[in-house]
C-alpha cells in the first residue's frame, strides 16, 4: 500500500447525508463504498454471524459505482443519492438480476426491466448492491425460502421480524446491520413494519398510490405497498424526495390501474402546495409537530381490552418501553389517550356486536375469493408476462409444488379465527391460471372479475366509516401504538411452544393485523428502543387518515428527534477502512484490473485456501477475502495473494435449496489521481 493516505468514511450507522458529504468532499468514492459494504456482507452476512440478509449480489455494482465516480469528477453528480449503495427485496425487478420473490419456483427468473422504485433510484445514481431475503412470494414472515431466511443482528435467539408477516426480513436486517445505506422492503400485511420494529428502523407504509408498485411481485394487489427501510427519519425523507413522483405507467400497480376509486396523484402528496413539488427533506421536519396533537392508543394493544375475543397479552418489558415512549410524546406537547379501536374490532368481529363489511352489506360475500384467488392469479400471470423472461412468462407453466415448499422439519402454519380463510395453498394458483374464465380461472382483464369493483369501493367506505369518521368523532388527530407486543423466538418454525407464542395476537403480525393495509391506512414506524429483558427492539407506529401521510411523517420526525432510541446491533464493528491515494476520484482515468480466483487443496482439512492472481497498473491495490485484508505480492503489473478460510464457513449451508456462499473476494485498485475501480468474485459457492 505504498503511497496510501487517509481512509474511507465510516459505514456503521452512516446516514445518507454523511455519505453524500463524504463523496462530495472527496473523502471516499462510490467504488470504495461498494467495497466497504461488500466486505461487511462477506464478514457478517455470508459468514461470521451469518445474518443471511443479502443472498444475491449485483455483479454490476462496481461498474455502476465507477460510473458515478466519473460523473462526480466531471461535476455532473445526479443528486444527493448518487453513488450511494442500497439493497432491495428479492421481489423487486432489478434489470438483469433474478426476481425470485424468495421462491424455488422462480429462482432463475430474470428481471427484464427495473421496478419503478429501482428505476427512480437508478436515475438518481444510487447503486443496488443486491437483493434481500424473504419467504416465498412474501406469503409469510420468517418461514425459510429458496435463500433460507435472515437472522436477527440483535439477538440470535429471536426472530428478525414477525413470524407470519415479516417478509421484508432481509431488508430490515441488512439496513440495521449497516450492510447497505438503506433498504427497500414491501408490505402486504405487516411485512415492512414488522422488520422495522425488530431491527430498530424507520418504515413508511404509504396511502394508496403514493409510491408506485410497478415492477414488484404482487401478493395481494389490494394491499401491496413499497416500504423504504432507513435508520433515521431524515434518511427516509431523502428517499421520498426521489420515490414520491407520478408514474405514468400504471401496469402492475392495481390501485393506480383500477377505474372505480379515484386516487390523488403522487405529486399531490409532496409537502407544500400541489404546484410546488415540495421537498420532503425540507418540508416535513418540524420540532413542534407533536405540540397540541391528540393521539389515541388502542387499549387492546396494551392488553387492557377485556372484550376482545382473541386477547392480546403484551410482554411487560414492551409496556415499559411504551410508557417511556408515551412520556416522550407528552413531553413534546402531545396528548395521548387510550381508546377502543372499532375499525379493527369490526374487521375481525372480535366481540359481540362487531360486524364486518360483509355483515353490513358493504363488501360482497364473494369478495375474498375475488381478491385472494381471482385477482392474485391474474396479477401473478400479468407480472410474468410483463417481466418478459422467455424461459418463464406464463403462470400456467410454473410447477406449483415449488412455489412455497415446506422446509424440512418445519411446523405447518395455520392461522385461525377470523383469518382461517387465509390458509391458502399457493400451488393452486398455476392450476387456476391454466383454466380460462371467471369461474376459478384466469380472466383476461382484472376488471372482469365478479364482485371486485364493489369490494374495492367497499374497502374505501369501511375505512371512512370505521376509522376516519371515528377519529373525527373522538377528536383524534391520529393513532399511536406499539408495533408489536412481543417478539417471537428464532426456533418458532420447529419448536411447538415457540411457534404458539409467535402466532399469538400482536406477535404473529404487527399490531393492527391485516386491517391496516387492507384499508389503505398510512403508517410511519420509529423505534422505541430495546426490550430490557430480550435486548430486542420494538417500534412505535403512527397511523392515521388516508393521505394524512405528511402529518404522520412530521410526528415521527419530531418523536425521533426528541427520543433518539435507536441502539446499534452488537458484535458487528467497523471493519478496517480502505486506504486511498490523495483526494478520492480527484482526476484521471480508473486503472485496469483483471483477476482470477481459484480454490486450492489444503491437506489440513480444516481450511480452504483461496488463490487470487491478476494484473493491474494501479499503484494502490487492496484485496479482501470474506471481509479480511489479504497480503498482496506484486511483480510489475502482476499480483498474487492467498488466503485461508475455515472450511466450516466455506461449506456452511444457508438454505436446503441452494449451495453455500463459498468465499467472497473483493479487489479495489486505485490510480495515482485517486480514481478507483473494483470487482468481486464468489468462489466455491453462489
XYZ file of C-alpha atoms in Angstrom:
686
model
C 0.000 0.000 0.000
C 2.864 2.394 -0.643
C 1.682 5.927 -1.300
C -1.586 5.377 0.579
C -3.011 8.177 2.659
C -6.220 8.791 4.554
C -9.099 6.358 4.938
C -12.656 5.837 3.761
C -15.703 7.077 5.636
C -17.192 5.000 8.466
C -20.092 2.864 7.252
C -21.631 1.816 10.571
C -24.800 3.886 11.050
C -23.714 6.266 8.281
C -26.622 8.467 7.219
C -27.341 9.401 3.642
C -26.151 12.930 4.336
C -22.926 11.547 5.865
C -22.221 9.520 2.746
C -23.189 12.285 0.343
C -20.939 14.754 2.167
C -18.007 12.314 2.127
C -18.430 11.730 -1.603
C -18.714 15.425 -2.341
C -15.659 16.275 -0.224
C -13.570 13.579 -1.888
C -13.120 11.614 1.337
C -14.377 8.470 -0.365
C -15.573 7.170 -3.710
C -18.627 5.194 -4.654
C -16.294 2.320 -5.563
C -14.919 2.397 -2.017
C -18.438 2.472 -0.549
C -19.437 -0.582 -2.582
C -16.267 -2.395 -1.491
C -16.842 -1.478 2.139
C -20.424 -2.728 2.178
C -19.478 -5.912 0.287
C -16.799 -6.602 2.894
C -19.394 -6.225 5.651
C -21.724 -8.577 3.780
C -18.922 -11.125 3.399
C -17.799 -10.872 7.040
C -21.115 -10.643 8.887
C -23.825 -11.755 6.473
C -22.483 -14.654 4.403
C -20.053 -15.757 7.115
C -19.313 -14.997 10.760
C -22.662 -14.123 12.319
C -24.279 -15.490 9.142
C -27.128 -12.991 9.112
C -28.066 -14.190 5.605
C -29.815 -10.962 4.672
C -28.299 -10.319 1.209
C -28.161 -13.645 -0.686
C -27.998 -12.159 -4.201
C -25.269 -9.665 -5.162
C -25.377 -7.331 -8.146
C -22.479 -8.147 -10.474
C -22.744 -4.630 -11.965
C -22.399 -2.793 -8.637
C -18.760 -1.804 -9.137
C -19.341 -0.707 -12.731
C -22.248 1.460 -11.623
C -20.115 2.867 -8.812
C -17.310 3.713 -11.227
C -19.802 5.498 -13.499
C -20.997 7.508 -10.503
C -17.447 8.499 -9.587
C -16.803 9.613 -13.154
C -19.934 11.773 -13.130
C -18.866 13.375 -9.881
C -15.356 14.036 -11.185
C -16.928 15.873 -14.144
C -19.144 17.910 -11.824
C -22.254 16.101 -13.083
C -23.480 14.255 -9.965
C -27.169 13.385 -10.238
C -28.074 14.462 -6.718
C -27.581 13.525 -3.065
C -28.140 9.788 -3.668
C -25.617 9.489 -6.499
C -23.102 6.767 -5.674
C -24.839 5.522 -2.518
C -25.328 1.715 -2.232
C -28.634 0.176 -1.130
C -30.412 -3.178 -1.174
C -33.823 -4.212 -2.490
C -36.129 -7.036 -1.517
C -35.972 -10.081 -3.786
C -39.445 -9.218 -5.120
C -38.278 -6.038 -6.889
C -37.356 -6.189 -10.549
C -33.720 -5.117 -10.902
C -32.776 -5.340 -14.566
C -30.509 -8.325 -15.195
C -30.841 -9.823 -11.706
C -33.098 -12.689 -10.734
C -36.505 -11.806 -9.304
C -37.356 -14.975 -7.413
C -39.510 -13.476 -4.654
C -37.831 -15.993 -2.351
C -39.409 -18.950 -4.146
C -37.657 -22.037 -5.554
C -40.160 -21.920 -8.410
C -38.717 -18.603 -9.612
C -35.068 -18.965 -8.590
C -33.868 -18.461 -12.169
C -36.432 -15.898 -13.332
C -34.508 -12.881 -14.684
C -35.866 -9.346 -14.455
C -36.218 -7.740 -17.863
C -36.639 -4.210 -16.517
C -36.446 -2.178 -13.324
C -39.311 -1.789 -10.903
C -40.465 1.820 -10.570
C -38.599 2.364 -7.288
C -35.401 0.868 -8.735
C -35.827 2.948 -11.885
C -36.130 6.138 -9.826
C -33.125 5.300 -7.660
C -31.035 4.355 -10.692
C -31.896 7.710 -12.261
C -30.744 9.357 -9.017
C -27.422 7.485 -9.215
C -27.987 5.120 -6.284
C -26.430 1.660 -6.627
C -28.263 -1.571 -5.896
C -25.781 -3.827 -4.079
C -28.043 -6.849 -4.188
C -31.337 -8.453 -3.233
C -32.519 -9.236 0.281
C -34.036 -12.354 1.767
C -37.727 -13.147 2.028
C -40.066 -16.158 2.336
C -41.618 -17.442 -0.878
C -43.850 -14.875 -2.577
C -43.826 -12.749 0.621
C -46.555 -15.086 1.837
C -45.408 -15.132 5.435
C -42.705 -13.698 7.614
C -39.861 -15.821 8.931
C -40.514 -19.027 7.012
C -37.496 -20.210 5.035
C -37.483 -19.778 1.283
C -35.036 -20.509 -1.504
C -32.353 -18.455 0.310
C -33.254 -19.562 3.834
C -34.072 -16.548 5.998
C -32.356 -13.563 7.612
C -31.364 -13.718 11.287
C -31.545 -11.044 13.953
C -28.437 -8.870 14.369
C -29.582 -8.047 17.918
C -30.266 -11.447 19.483
C -29.962 -14.725 17.570
C -32.469 -16.371 19.896
C -35.251 -14.216 18.458
C -36.779 -13.515 15.066
C -35.788 -10.666 12.780
C -39.479 -9.999 12.015
C -42.948 -11.220 12.926
C -43.292 -14.918 12.221
C -46.285 -14.792 9.887
C -45.885 -11.325 8.394
C -42.363 -10.014 8.165
C -41.321 -10.997 4.672
C -39.011 -7.982 4.284
C -36.802 -9.526 6.978
C -33.703 -9.360 4.785
C -34.219 -5.669 4.079
C -34.620 -4.948 7.784
C -31.532 -6.887 8.815
C -29.345 -5.506 6.016
C -30.250 -1.936 6.914
C -29.921 -2.431 10.676
C -26.515 -4.128 10.335
C -25.127 -1.396 8.040
C -24.762 -3.829 5.149
C -26.161 -1.015 2.987
C -27.131 2.624 3.332
C -30.856 1.840 3.150
C -33.197 -0.923 2.062
C -36.335 -1.295 0.009
C -38.949 -3.565 1.555
C -42.617 -4.148 0.856
C -45.758 -4.786 2.851
C -48.997 -6.673 2.307
C -49.973 -7.325 5.929
C -47.106 -6.035 8.091
C -44.000 -7.114 6.225
C -42.498 -3.629 6.217
C -43.475 -2.501 9.721
C -42.523 -5.751 11.412
C -38.856 -5.926 10.286
C -38.535 -2.234 11.133
C -39.808 -2.938 14.641
C -37.482 -5.899 15.227
C -34.468 -4.025 13.816
C -34.890 -0.526 15.311
C -35.596 1.048 11.924
C -37.869 3.608 10.348
C -40.549 2.320 7.962
C -43.211 4.154 5.994
C -46.289 2.424 4.568
C -47.933 4.967 2.261
C -51.531 5.640 1.390
C -52.755 4.010 -1.791
C -50.921 5.121 -4.920
C -48.366 7.392 -3.236
C -45.406 5.203 -4.303
C -45.844 3.168 -7.469
C -45.522 -0.614 -7.030
C -44.990 -1.226 -10.738
C -42.411 -3.966 -11.211
C -42.838 -5.558 -7.789
C -44.044 -9.141 -7.471
C -47.631 -8.843 -6.213
C -49.024 -10.892 -3.337
C -52.413 -9.316 -2.670
C -52.691 -6.370 -5.061
C -55.296 -4.568 -2.952
C -52.811 -4.421 -0.050
C -49.280 -4.323 -1.513
C -47.125 -1.225 -0.918
C -43.464 -0.232 -1.260
C -41.815 0.295 2.152
C -38.447 2.064 2.470
C -36.304 0.971 5.444
C -33.905 3.522 6.915
C -32.065 4.116 10.181
C -33.362 7.685 10.565
C -36.451 9.629 9.539
C -34.233 12.157 7.738
C -32.923 9.339 5.540
C -36.500 8.275 4.807
C -37.392 11.809 3.740
C -34.426 11.908 1.365
C -35.728 8.737 -0.309
C -39.266 10.080 -0.548
C -37.923 13.075 -2.455
C -36.997 10.558 -5.159
C -39.801 7.987 -4.846
C -42.948 10.086 -4.415
C -43.491 11.218 -8.001
C -46.126 10.470 -10.596
C -45.630 7.278 -12.598
C -47.402 7.489 -15.971
C -47.189 3.708 -16.414
C -49.856 2.017 -14.282
C -49.397 -1.607 -15.377
C -48.591 -3.814 -12.410
C -49.955 -1.277 -9.904
C -53.506 -2.288 -9.046
C -54.697 0.824 -7.240
C -53.437 3.171 -9.925
C -54.887 0.915 -12.652
C -58.363 0.267 -11.248
C -61.138 2.541 -12.590
C -63.528 2.519 -9.631
C -61.892 4.701 -6.955
C -60.190 7.964 -7.849
C -56.826 8.483 -6.147
C -54.879 11.725 -5.801
C -51.686 11.843 -7.875
C -48.464 11.100 -6.027
C -47.246 14.617 -6.755
C -50.116 15.992 -4.673
C -48.702 14.179 -1.643
C -45.486 16.179 -1.533
C -45.155 18.877 1.149
C -46.431 22.330 0.313
C -48.931 23.449 -2.346
C -49.596 20.928 -5.151
C -47.841 23.125 -7.692
C -44.684 23.443 -5.573
C -43.276 19.878 -5.879
C -42.041 20.460 -2.356
C -39.175 18.593 -0.762
C -39.813 16.074 1.994
C -36.347 16.740 3.391
C -37.069 20.419 3.968
C -40.868 20.488 4.147
C -41.509 17.773 6.738
C -39.147 18.407 9.697
C -40.891 20.396 12.434
C -39.714 20.216 16.068
C -43.186 21.318 17.206
C -45.136 18.809 15.121
C -46.421 16.936 18.188
C -47.475 20.010 20.138
C -51.238 20.041 20.547
C -51.748 16.718 18.741
C -54.337 14.411 20.295
C -53.219 10.823 19.743
C -55.239 7.714 20.516
C -53.644 4.457 21.618
C -55.920 1.419 21.233
C -56.108 -0.123 24.683
C -56.285 -3.587 23.124
C -52.592 -3.232 22.164
C -51.761 -2.635 25.821
C -53.652 -5.751 26.944
C -56.427 -3.655 28.512
C -59.394 -4.705 26.376
C -61.386 -7.344 28.245
C -63.945 -7.753 25.471
C -61.500 -8.769 22.746
C -62.097 -12.394 21.741
C -58.514 -13.103 20.659
C -56.910 -11.383 23.593
C -53.571 -9.607 23.277
C -51.112 -10.385 26.077
C -48.215 -7.904 25.954
C -44.749 -8.522 27.316
C -44.131 -6.469 30.458
C -40.897 -5.026 29.085
C -42.802 -3.837 25.998
C -45.293 -1.990 28.193
C -42.366 -0.358 29.973
C -40.982 0.775 26.611
C -44.344 2.159 25.584
C -44.737 4.050 28.861
C -41.409 5.723 28.129
C -42.453 6.489 24.547
C -45.718 7.926 25.816
C -43.792 10.176 28.188
C -41.577 11.259 25.278
C -44.660 12.169 23.239
C -46.268 14.053 26.090
C -43.047 15.931 26.776
C -43.310 17.233 23.202
C -46.802 18.549 23.845
C -48.944 15.658 22.586
C -51.979 14.346 24.434
C -52.127 10.535 24.448
C -55.463 8.919 25.344
C -56.490 5.259 25.481
C -59.324 4.366 23.119
C -61.263 1.498 21.601
C -60.482 0.548 18.000
C -63.759 -0.115 16.169
C -62.115 -0.363 12.753
C -60.182 -3.427 13.897
C -62.935 -4.834 16.119
C -65.462 -4.764 13.294
C -62.971 -6.057 10.739
C -62.166 -9.088 12.911
C -65.616 -9.441 14.570
C -63.671 -9.737 17.803
C -66.581 -9.179 20.242
C -70.362 -9.416 20.426
C -71.980 -6.828 18.201
C -68.941 -6.291 15.984
C -69.934 -6.515 12.308
C -67.566 -6.685 9.382
C -68.063 -5.372 5.880
C -69.901 -8.458 4.637
C -72.238 -8.419 7.660
C -73.192 -4.824 6.863
C -73.577 -5.373 3.126
C -70.647 -3.088 2.298
C -68.463 -5.897 0.928
C -69.782 -8.651 -1.364
C -69.854 -12.094 0.227
C -67.580 -13.389 -2.530
C -65.056 -10.569 -2.285
C -62.426 -12.693 -0.530
C -62.355 -15.162 -3.428
C -62.317 -12.340 -5.966
C -59.416 -10.667 -4.207
C -57.279 -13.550 -2.975
C -57.836 -16.048 -5.780
C -59.022 -14.361 -8.961
C -57.064 -11.104 -8.675
C -53.840 -12.692 -7.439
C -53.953 -15.346 -10.176
C -54.363 -12.599 -12.758
C -51.668 -10.414 -11.164
C -49.053 -13.176 -10.982
C -49.654 -14.120 -14.593
C -49.508 -10.472 -15.657
C -46.252 -9.940 -13.755
C -44.617 -12.855 -15.573
C -45.865 -11.585 -18.925
C -44.721 -8.032 -18.193
C -41.327 -9.234 -16.969
C -40.758 -10.896 -20.327
C -38.323 -13.682 -19.457
C -38.812 -16.076 -22.404
C -37.933 -19.016 -20.170
C -40.991 -18.360 -17.985
C -43.672 -15.861 -18.925
C -46.908 -17.701 -18.003
C -48.150 -18.719 -14.576
C -49.692 -21.897 -16.001
C -46.168 -23.157 -16.788
C -44.994 -22.912 -13.163
C -44.508 -26.009 -11.006
C -46.911 -25.170 -8.199
C -45.262 -27.565 -5.758
C -42.134 -25.385 -5.831
C -43.816 -22.052 -5.110
C -43.826 -22.469 -1.318
C -42.432 -25.892 -0.359
C -42.343 -26.661 3.351
C -38.760 -26.727 4.675
C -37.582 -29.954 6.273
C -38.764 -30.203 9.878
C -40.844 -27.025 9.788
C -44.152 -26.789 11.619
C -47.077 -26.247 9.268
C -48.513 -22.760 9.734
C -52.251 -22.437 10.246
C -53.929 -19.140 11.021
C -57.137 -19.236 12.985
C -60.350 -17.447 13.839
C -61.159 -14.504 11.578
C -58.121 -15.357 9.467
C -58.881 -19.015 8.755
C -59.716 -18.286 5.119
C -56.135 -17.106 4.559
C -54.878 -20.706 4.787
C -54.289 -20.851 1.049
C -52.324 -23.403 -0.953
C -50.131 -21.384 -3.313
C -49.689 -24.448 -5.527
C -53.285 -23.890 -6.633
C -52.532 -20.652 -8.481
C -50.868 -22.219 -11.566
C -53.739 -24.710 -11.734
C -56.241 -21.864 -11.854
C -54.105 -19.993 -14.370
C -54.415 -22.959 -16.732
C -58.226 -22.639 -16.656
C -59.526 -19.649 -18.627
C -62.677 -17.922 -17.438
C -64.110 -16.099 -14.452
C -65.116 -19.247 -12.584
C -61.965 -20.169 -10.605
C -59.775 -19.469 -13.604
C -57.719 -16.789 -15.342
C -59.509 -13.718 -16.658
C -58.100 -11.571 -19.451
C -58.726 -8.306 -17.572
C -58.964 -7.871 -13.817
C -61.923 -5.514 -14.418
C -63.933 -8.609 -15.401
C -63.549 -10.302 -12.003
C -67.009 -10.554 -10.414
C -67.529 -8.518 -7.213
C -64.095 -6.902 -7.387
C -65.392 -3.412 -8.182
C -67.916 -3.448 -5.341
C -65.303 -4.854 -2.984
C -62.769 -2.146 -3.786
C -65.365 0.559 -3.223
C -66.376 -1.198 -0.023
C -62.844 -1.150 1.394
C -62.729 2.616 0.944
C -66.144 3.048 2.549
C -65.188 0.898 5.544
C -62.084 2.982 6.178
C -64.150 6.161 6.044
C -66.849 4.796 8.343
C -64.870 2.830 10.915
C -61.626 4.780 11.064
C -61.816 8.297 9.690
C -65.308 9.235 10.895
C -64.489 7.673 14.252
C -61.266 9.693 14.524
C -63.329 12.815 13.859
C -65.903 11.855 16.492
C -63.191 11.196 19.076
C -61.360 14.426 18.295
C -58.214 12.452 17.442
C -55.513 13.669 15.093
C -54.001 10.189 14.676
C -53.269 6.907 16.420
C -50.013 5.812 18.036
C -49.281 2.324 19.332
C -46.560 -0.291 19.830
C -45.791 -2.075 16.568
C -45.692 -5.434 18.375
C -46.476 -6.639 21.882
C -43.704 -9.256 21.973
C -41.002 -10.837 19.807
C -41.126 -14.431 18.591
C -38.319 -16.862 19.290
C -35.967 -17.935 16.498
C -36.994 -21.595 16.727
C -40.665 -20.807 16.140
C -40.558 -22.777 12.892
C -39.569 -26.031 14.618
C -40.477 -25.715 18.335
C -44.228 -26.045 19.072
C -44.095 -23.908 22.225
C -42.198 -21.132 20.460
C -44.488 -21.447 17.461
C -47.570 -20.968 19.618
C -46.296 -17.718 21.155
C -45.035 -16.465 17.785
C -48.561 -16.974 16.421
C -50.208 -15.030 19.264
C -52.220 -11.903 18.537
C -49.965 -8.867 18.487
C -46.936 -11.084 17.774
C -47.737 -13.096 14.630
C -48.375 -9.906 12.621
C -47.733 -6.298 13.600
C -50.500 -4.752 15.677
C -53.483 -3.924 13.506
C -53.118 -7.232 11.681
C -54.402 -7.234 8.090
C -56.844 -4.352 8.511
C -54.167 -1.647 8.316
C -53.087 -2.495 4.778
C -56.488 -3.717 3.615
C -57.993 -0.316 4.390
C -55.028 1.615 2.978
C -54.107 3.194 6.314
C -50.798 5.115 6.148
C -48.273 4.486 8.919
C -44.803 5.543 9.983
C -42.831 3.368 12.405
C -39.907 4.555 14.544
C -38.102 2.563 17.227
C -38.970 2.840 20.927
C -35.662 1.194 21.894
C -34.706 -2.237 23.243
C -36.723 -4.551 25.470
C -34.869 -4.636 28.776
C -35.022 -8.424 29.119
C -34.521 -9.560 25.496
C -32.337 -6.749 24.117
C -34.573 -6.771 21.043
C -36.062 -3.607 19.534
C -39.754 -2.747 19.296
C -41.247 0.016 17.185
C -43.789 2.766 17.732
C -46.298 3.189 14.900
C -48.103 6.394 13.960
C -51.257 5.736 11.900
C -53.992 7.987 10.597
C -56.426 9.002 7.911
C -55.750 8.166 4.288
C -53.479 10.758 2.665
C -52.570 12.301 6.011
C -49.086 10.929 5.346
C -47.259 14.252 5.749
C -48.666 14.818 9.244
C -47.641 11.292 10.263
C -44.141 11.818 8.897
C -43.864 15.075 10.848
C -44.964 13.376 14.065
C -42.472 10.551 13.559
C -39.671 13.028 12.814
C -40.427 15.032 15.958
C -40.646 11.893 18.112
C -37.342 10.526 16.820
C -35.624 13.884 17.275
C -36.780 14.088 20.888
C -36.227 10.439 21.876
C -33.296 9.076 19.797
C -33.903 5.496 20.961
C -32.099 3.596 18.199
C -29.365 1.298 19.551
C -26.731 -0.300 17.305
C -26.730 -4.083 16.902
C -23.863 -5.675 18.850
C -20.919 -7.676 17.503
C -20.628 -6.023 14.090
C -17.940 -3.375 14.484
C -16.462 -1.253 11.736
C -14.071 -3.187 9.512
C -10.620 -1.853 8.692
C -11.129 1.056 6.274
C -9.833 1.148 2.742
C -6.756 3.261 2.113
C -6.636 5.942 -0.574
C -4.213 7.859 -2.747
C -4.826 11.592 -2.491
C -8.301 13.024 -2.916
C -10.803 10.355 -3.917
C -11.764 10.389 -7.612
C -9.958 13.711 -7.990
C -8.700 13.203 -11.509
C -7.554 10.755 -14.136
C -8.813 7.516 -15.571
C -9.536 4.472 -13.459
C -6.825 1.786 -13.514
C -7.053 -1.504 -15.332
C -7.981 -4.514 -13.185
C -8.340 -8.181 -14.101
C -8.011 -11.232 -11.882
C -8.992 -14.853 -11.406
C -9.792 -16.802 -8.257
C -9.258 -20.495 -7.560
C -9.630 -22.896 -4.660
C -6.502 -24.875 -3.793
C -6.364 -28.184 -1.898
C -5.397 -27.958 1.764
C -4.071 -31.120 3.383
C -5.132 -29.989 6.860
C -8.817 -30.352 6.038
C -9.786 -27.558 8.409
C -9.276 -24.716 5.979
C -9.784 -23.893 2.334
C -7.074 -21.962 0.504
C -8.118 -19.240 -1.914
C -5.616 -18.135 -4.569
C -6.038 -14.851 -6.444
C -3.920 -13.889 -9.467
C -4.316 -10.833 -11.630
C -2.981 -7.742 -13.299
C -3.355 -4.008 -12.675
C -1.494 -0.804 -13.446
C -2.669 0.822 -10.196
C -0.107 1.943 -7.587
C -2.536 1.022 -4.793
C -4.147 -2.414 -4.748
C -6.311 -3.696 -1.897
C -7.620 -7.243 -1.748
C -10.082 -8.769 0.721
C -11.298 -12.315 1.281
C -14.516 -12.612 3.292
C -14.022 -9.082 4.537
C -10.431 -9.523 5.762
C -7.484 -7.841 4.049
C -5.092 -10.245 2.331
C -1.378 -9.610 1.762
C -0.626 -8.961 -1.908
C 2.604 -9.854 -3.710
C 3.348 -7.681 -6.743
C 5.708 -8.108 -9.671
C 5.282 -5.175 -12.011
C 1.686 -5.171 -13.108
C 1.124 -8.758 -11.941
C -0.181 -9.550 -8.470
C -0.930 -12.624 -6.395
C -2.476 -13.309 -2.992
C -3.600 -16.324 -0.997
C -5.914 -16.641 1.970
C -7.054 -19.493 4.165
C -10.704 -19.559 5.204
C -12.286 -22.032 7.648
C -13.783 -24.964 5.796
C -16.839 -24.866 8.045
C -17.553 -21.294 6.945
C -16.815 -22.035 3.299
C -19.175 -25.014 3.222
C -21.942 -23.785 5.546
C -25.414 -24.046 4.014
C -27.852 -21.171 4.333
C -30.684 -22.953 2.553
C -31.656 -26.505 1.720
C -32.403 -25.343 -1.847
C -29.121 -23.561 -2.541
C -25.352 -24.079 -2.490
C -23.156 -22.481 0.220
C -21.765 -18.976 -0.220
C -18.165 -20.217 -0.506
C -15.825 -17.212 -0.247
C -16.180 -13.627 -1.458
C -13.131 -11.876 -2.913
C -13.214 -8.077 -3.274
C -10.431 -6.169 -5.064
C -10.046 -2.383 -5.316
C -7.391 -0.728 -7.487
C -6.672 2.999 -7.103
C -4.787 5.220 -9.537
C -2.373 7.969 -8.525
C -5.035 10.608 -9.100
C -7.455 8.897 -6.714
C -9.730 7.227 -9.267
C -10.686 3.673 -8.263
C -12.083 0.590 -9.887
C -13.260 -2.575 -8.196
C -14.518 -6.080 -8.776
C -15.690 -9.059 -6.748
C -15.837 -12.798 -7.270
C -17.617 -15.527 -5.359
C -15.652 -18.775 -5.386
C -16.768 -22.222 -4.302
C -20.376 -21.146 -3.901
C -23.055 -18.718 -5.034
